[in-house]
Coordinates of C-alpha atoms in Angstrom, one line a residue:
X91 CA 1.9 -31.1 5.7
X92 CA 0.2 -27.9 6.4
X93 CA -2.9 -26.4 4.2
X94 CA -2.7 -22.8 3.0
X95 CA -6.1 -21.6 5.1
X96 CA -6.9 -20.0 1.3
X97 CA -7.4 -23.6 -0.4
X98 CA -9.0 -25.1 2.8
X99 CA -11.8 -22.7 2.4
X100 CA -12.0 -23.2 -1.3
X101 CA -11.9 -27.0 -0.6
X102 CA -15.0 -26.3 2.2
X103 CA -17.2 -24.2 -0.3
X104 CA -16.7 -27.2 -2.8
X105 CA -17.5 -29.7 -0.6
X106 CA -20.4 -27.4 0.7
X107 CA -21.3 -27.3 -3.0
X108 CA -21.1 -31.0 -4.1
X109 CA -23.9 -31.8 -0.8
X110 CA -26.5 -28.7 -1.2
X111 CA -26.6 -30.3 -4.7
X112 CA -27.1 -33.6 -3.7
X113 CA -29.5 -32.7 -1.3
X114 CA -31.4 -30.2 -3.6
X115 CA -31.0 -31.7 -7.8
X116 CA -31.5 -34.7 -9.3
X117 CA -27.8 -35.6 -10.4
X118 CA -27.5 -37.9 -13.2
X119 CA -24.4 -41.0 -13.5
X120 CA -22.0 -38.1 -15.6
X121 CA -22.4 -35.7 -13.1
X122 CA -22.0 -38.3 -10.1
X123 CA -19.0 -39.7 -11.7
X124 CA -17.5 -35.5 -11.9
X125 CA -18.4 -35.5 -7.8
X126 CA -16.3 -38.4 -7.6
X127 CA -13.4 -37.3 -9.9
X128 CA -13.5 -34.0 -7.6
X129 CA -12.6 -36.4 -4.6
X130 CA -10.2 -38.0 -6.1
X131 CA -8.3 -35.1 -6.5
X132 CA -6.0 -35.1 -3.6
X133 CA -6.5 -36.7 0.1
X134 CA -7.6 -33.1 1.7
X135 CA -11.0 -33.2 -0.8
X136 CA -11.8 -36.5 -0.2
X137 CA -11.7 -35.4 4.0
X138 CA -13.6 -32.6 3.7
X139 CA -16.0 -34.3 1.6
X140 CA -16.2 -37.2 4.1
X141 CA -16.2 -35.3 7.3
X142 CA -19.2 -33.0 6.1
X143 CA -21.1 -35.7 4.9
X144 CA -20.8 -38.1 8.3
X145 CA -21.9 -35.0 10.4
X146 CA -25.0 -34.3 8.1
X147 CA -25.7 -38.0 8.0
X148 CA -25.3 -38.4 11.8
X149 CA -28.0 -35.9 12.2
X150 CA -30.0 -37.6 9.9
X151 CA -30.6 -34.3 7.4
X152 CA -29.3 -36.0 4.4
X153 CA -29.6 -40.1 4.0
X154 CA -27.9 -42.3 1.6
X155 CA -29.5 -42.5 -1.4
X156 CA -30.1 -46.1 -3.6
X157 CA -28.1 -45.3 -6.9
X158 CA -27.8 -48.1 -9.9
X159 CA -24.8 -47.9 -10.8
X160 CA -21.8 -49.9 -12.2
X161 CA -19.4 -47.3 -10.0
X162 CA -19.5 -49.1 -6.8
X163 CA -17.0 -45.6 -5.0
X164 CA -19.9 -43.4 -6.3
X165 CA -22.6 -45.0 -4.3
X166 CA -20.1 -44.7 -1.1
X167 CA -20.6 -41.6 -0.1
X168 CA -24.1 -40.6 -2.1
X169 CA -26.8 -39.0 0.1
X170 CA -31.0 -38.5 -1.0
X171 CA -32.3 -35.5 -2.7
X172 CA -34.3 -34.3 0.5
X173 CA -35.6 -30.6 1.4
X174 CA -34.1 -28.9 3.8
X175 CA -35.9 -28.4 6.7
X176 CA -35.4 -25.9 9.4
X177 CA -34.3 -27.5 12.0
X178 CA -31.8 -29.2 9.1
X179 CA -31.2 -26.1 7.6
X180 CA -29.7 -25.2 11.9
X181 CA -28.0 -28.6 12.0
X182 CA -26.1 -27.2 8.5
X183 CA -25.3 -24.2 9.3
X184 CA -24.0 -24.7 12.6
X185 CA -21.2 -27.4 11.4
X186 CA -20.2 -25.1 8.2
X187 CA -20.1 -22.5 10.9
X188 CA -17.7 -24.4 13.1
X189 CA -15.9 -25.4 10.3
X190 CA -15.1 -22.0 9.0
X191 CA -14.2 -21.3 12.1
X192 CA -11.7 -24.0 12.7
X193 CA -10.2 -23.4 9.2
X194 CA -9.9 -19.7 9.1
X195 CA -10.3 -17.6 12.5
X196 CA -7.3 -18.1 14.4
X197 CA -8.5 -18.1 18.3
X198 CA -6.3 -15.2 19.1
X199 CA -9.0 -13.0 17.3
X200 CA -11.5 -14.1 20.1
X201 CA -8.8 -12.9 22.8
X202 CA -7.9 -9.5 20.3
X203 CA -7.9 -5.8 23.0
X204 CA -10.1 -4.6 20.1
X205 CA -13.3 -6.6 18.7
X206 CA -16.1 -5.1 16.1
X207 CA -19.1 -6.7 14.9
X208 CA -20.4 -7.0 11.4
X209 CA -23.1 -4.0 11.2
X210 CA -20.8 -1.9 13.6
X211 CA -18.5 1.1 13.1
X212 CA -16.6 2.5 16.1
X213 CA -14.0 4.9 16.7
X214 CA -11.5 4.2 19.3
X215 CA -8.7 7.4 20.1
X216 CA -5.6 5.3 21.3
X217 CA -3.1 7.1 24.5
X218 CA -1.1 8.8 22.0
X219 CA -4.2 10.2 20.1
X220 CA -4.1 8.7 16.6
X221 CA -7.5 7.6 15.6
X222 CA -8.6 4.6 14.2
X223 CA -12.3 3.9 12.9
X224 CA -13.4 0.2 12.5
X225 CA -16.0 -0.8 10.1
X226 CA -17.8 -4.5 9.9
X227 CA -16.0 -7.8 11.0
X228 CA -12.8 -6.1 12.6
X229 CA -10.2 -7.7 15.2
X230 CA -6.3 -5.7 16.5
X231 CA -4.7 -5.6 19.7
X232 CA -2.7 -2.7 20.5
X233 CA 0.6 -2.8 21.4
X234 CA 1.8 0.5 22.9
X235 CA 5.3 1.1 24.6
X236 CA 8.0 3.9 25.4
X237 CA 10.0 3.1 22.3
X238 CA 6.7 1.7 19.5
X239 CA 3.2 2.0 18.9
X240 CA 1.9 -1.2 17.2
X241 CA -1.5 -2.5 16.0
X242 CA -1.9 -6.3 14.7
X243 CA -4.8 -6.2 12.6
X244 CA -6.4 -9.5 13.0
X245 CA -8.7 -9.2 10.7
X246 CA -10.8 -6.5 9.0
X247 CA -11.3 -3.1 8.0
X248 CA -9.6 0.3 9.8
X249 CA -9.0 3.6 8.5
X250 CA -6.2 5.0 10.7
X251 CA -5.6 8.9 11.6
X252 CA -1.7 8.5 12.9
X253 CA -0.4 11.1 15.7
X254 CA 2.9 12.4 14.8
X255 CA 5.5 10.6 17.5
X256 CA 9.5 11.0 15.7
X257 CA 10.7 8.9 18.5
X258 CA 8.0 6.2 18.2
X259 CA 7.5 5.1 14.5
X260 CA 3.2 3.9 14.2
X261 CA 3.5 0.2 12.6
X262 CA 0.9 -1.5 11.7
X263 CA 1.3 -5.7 11.6
X264 CA -0.7 -7.7 9.1
X265 CA 0.7 -10.8 9.3
X266 CA 4.4 -11.0 7.7
X267 CA 3.3 -7.9 6.1
X268 CA 4.5 -4.4 8.7
X269 CA 3.0 -0.9 7.6
X270 CA 5.2 1.5 9.2
X271 CA 4.7 5.6 9.1
X272 CA 5.1 8.9 11.0
X273 CA 2.5 10.5 10.6
X274 CA -0.4 9.8 8.3
X275 CA -3.7 8.8 7.2
X276 CA -4.6 5.5 5.6
X277 CA -7.5 2.8 5.5
X278 CA -6.4 -1.0 5.4
X279 CA -8.4 -3.9 4.3
X280 CA -7.9 -7.3 5.7
X281 CA -9.2 -10.6 4.5
X282 CA -8.6 -13.7 3.6
X283 CA -7.7 -13.5 0.4
X284 CA -5.2 -10.5 0.3
X285 CA -3.9 -7.3 1.9
X286 CA -5.2 -4.0 0.7
X287 CA -3.7 -0.7 1.6
X288 CA -4.8 2.9 0.1
X289 CA -3.2 6.3 1.0
X290 CA -5.1 8.7 1.9
X291 CA -2.2 11.4 3.3
X292 CA 1.5 11.5 2.9
X293 CA 3.5 8.6 2.8
X294 CA 4.1 5.0 4.5
X295 CA 7.0 2.3 4.3
X296 CA 5.7 -1.2 4.0
X297 CA 7.8 -4.7 3.8
X298 CA 7.7 -8.1 4.7
X299 CA 9.2 -9.3 7.9
X300 CA 10.4 -12.6 6.0
X301 CA 11.6 -10.9 2.9
X302 CA 9.1 -12.2 1.2
X303 CA 8.5 -8.8 -0.9
X304 CA 11.3 -5.8 -1.5
X305 CA 10.2 -2.8 0.4
X306 CA 8.6 -0.1 -0.7
X307 CA 7.1 3.2 -0.1
X308 CA 3.4 4.2 -0.8
X309 CA 2.3 7.9 -1.3
X310 CA -1.1 9.5 -1.1
X311 CA -3.3 8.9 -4.3
X312 CA -1.4 5.0 -4.2
X313 CA -3.0 1.7 -3.4
X314 CA -0.8 -1.7 -2.5
X315 CA -2.5 -5.2 -3.0
X316 CA -0.5 -8.1 -1.4
X317 CA -1.2 -11.7 -2.2
X318 CA 0.8 -14.7 -1.1
X319 CA 4.3 -12.2 -1.9
X320 CA 3.3 -10.9 -4.9
X321 CA 3.1 -6.4 -4.5
X322 CA 0.7 -4.9 -7.1
X323 CA 0.5 -0.9 -6.8
X324 CA -1.8 1.5 -8.7
X325 CA -3.2 5.0 -8.6
X326 CA -6.4 5.8 -7.3
X327 CA -8.6 9.0 -5.8
X328 CA -8.0 9.0 -2.4
X329 CA -11.5 11.8 -2.0
X330 CA -13.4 9.2 -3.6
X331 CA -12.1 6.1 -1.3
X332 CA -12.3 8.6 1.9
X333 CA -16.3 9.8 0.9
X334 CA -17.3 5.8 0.6
X335 CA -15.6 5.0 4.1
X336 CA -17.7 8.4 5.0
X337 CA -21.0 7.1 3.4
X338 CA -20.8 3.1 4.2
X339 CA -20.3 2.7 0.6
X340 CA -18.3 -0.2 -1.0
X341 CA -16.5 1.2 -4.4
X342 CA -15.5 -2.0 -6.9
X343 CA -14.6 -1.5 -10.5
X344 CA -13.8 -4.6 -12.6
X345 CA -13.1 -6.5 -9.8
X346 CA -13.9 -10.7 -9.2
X347 CA -17.3 -11.1 -7.8
X348 CA -15.4 -13.8 -5.3
X349 CA -13.7 -10.8 -4.0
X350 CA -16.6 -8.5 -3.6
X351 CA -18.4 -11.3 -1.9
X352 CA -15.4 -11.4 0.1
X353 CA -16.0 -8.1 1.3
X354 CA -19.6 -7.8 1.6
X355 CA -19.6 -10.7 3.9
X356 CA -17.8 -9.0 6.9
X357 CA -20.4 -7.0 6.8
X358 CA -23.3 -9.0 7.4
X359 CA -23.8 -12.2 9.4
X360 CA -24.5 -14.8 7.0
X361 CA -21.7 -17.2 6.0
X362 CA -21.4 -16.9 1.9
X363 CA -21.2 -20.1 0.3
X364 CA -20.2 -20.4 -3.1
X365 CA -17.4 -21.7 -5.2
X366 CA -14.8 -19.0 -5.8
X367 CA -12.9 -20.6 -8.9
X368 CA -16.3 -20.1 -10.6
X369 CA -17.7 -16.6 -9.3
X370 CA -13.9 -15.5 -9.9
X371 CA -14.3 -15.3 -13.6
X372 CA -17.6 -12.7 -13.3
X373 CA -16.3 -8.9 -13.0
X374 CA -18.3 -6.3 -10.8
X375 CA -17.8 -2.6 -11.5
X376 CA -20.5 -0.9 -8.9
X377 CA -21.2 0.7 -5.7
X378 CA -22.2 -1.3 -3.2
X379 CA -24.1 -0.2 0.6
X380 CA -22.2 -2.2 3.4
X381 CA -24.9 -0.6 5.8
X382 CA -27.0 -3.0 3.3
X383 CA -26.1 -5.7 2.6
X384 CA -29.1 -7.6 1.5
X385 CA -29.1 -4.8 -1.0
X386 CA -26.4 -5.3 -2.1
X387 CA -26.7 -9.0 -2.8
X388 CA -30.0 -8.0 -4.4
X389 CA -28.0 -5.8 -6.5
X390 CA -25.2 -8.2 -7.4
X391 CA -27.5 -11.1 -8.3
X392 CA -29.6 -8.6 -10.8
X393 CA -26.5 -7.3 -12.5
X394 CA -24.9 -11.4 -13.0
X395 CA -27.6 -13.4 -12.9
X396 CA -27.4 -14.7 -9.5
X397 CA -28.9 -18.0 -7.7
X398 CA -29.4 -16.5 -3.8
X399 CA -30.5 -19.4 -1.9
X400 CA -31.1 -18.2 1.7
X401 CA -30.5 -21.2 4.3
X402 CA -32.1 -19.3 7.9
X403 CA -31.1 -16.1 8.7
X404 CA -27.2 -17.3 9.1
X405 CA -26.4 -18.8 5.8
X406 CA -26.4 -17.9 2.4
X407 CA -25.8 -19.9 -0.7
X408 CA -24.6 -17.8 -4.1
X409 CA -24.0 -19.5 -7.5
X410 CA -23.8 -19.0 -11.0
X411 CA -27.1 -19.4 -13.2
X412 CA -25.3 -21.6 -15.7
X413 CA -23.7 -23.6 -13.2
X414 CA -24.1 -27.1 -13.2

């Protein structure tokens, strides 16, 4: 059965959570039983844990731990407490990054017409004089003809300034969601969790190619968030949105922490590992610098008392201090 990429991402993070806890913490029998219960929730849980554990064990990063327990199923997949060396951390990093690419990023991203790196802000002027500003990890394809103008956004954040052409509608395709405009400005943010459209000027028509939701019009000063076919619309200060983009800031108001981390991750090279479900319970109201993500993370750490463990330069483990 096909698994939702978002669910796969969650399992990947949770499996990494358990393995890092096993490598750094002295877990008691009750916690080991919790691990076994987690693995028994579904075959996908067990598979996620096994694949990661087998890889790490194969590189001799972690060795099997001798646990005196009445539960042979618990003993079977326990690994020894051992600090990660630079070599071990790099091996773990390579696996997690590779697994993340397999689970999350479509191969067409690397073949995209336009590709932007984590710490880059770029501008592209299209053949019709429409402009696209790119920020952070962003990728899209361009499909222009005599009848249409279409941008296929694969991932990332863009600011679109559409040149008027009444004969050729301008469409941004984001998976199933289609955003159609004639002449207008809007900001789109796409990640694994949701799609966000901010109207800065004029209006757009937004609809689902598979009719997952009813088409609607988004006007100046409105924001639409779309997730799993569910749509929410709210009023925004479009000038504040534009200013935040220009100043490379992320402005959030009572946003779940896991969503904030998803946005920040697009602007730096480190892979964030965290338990999405746990961190979603924390709400964030802040202005964070996207061009200084280490500073942004430090601000979140201070505000929410987070524990942050960098592993080399390309992996960062994040957890709440009251997590077991």
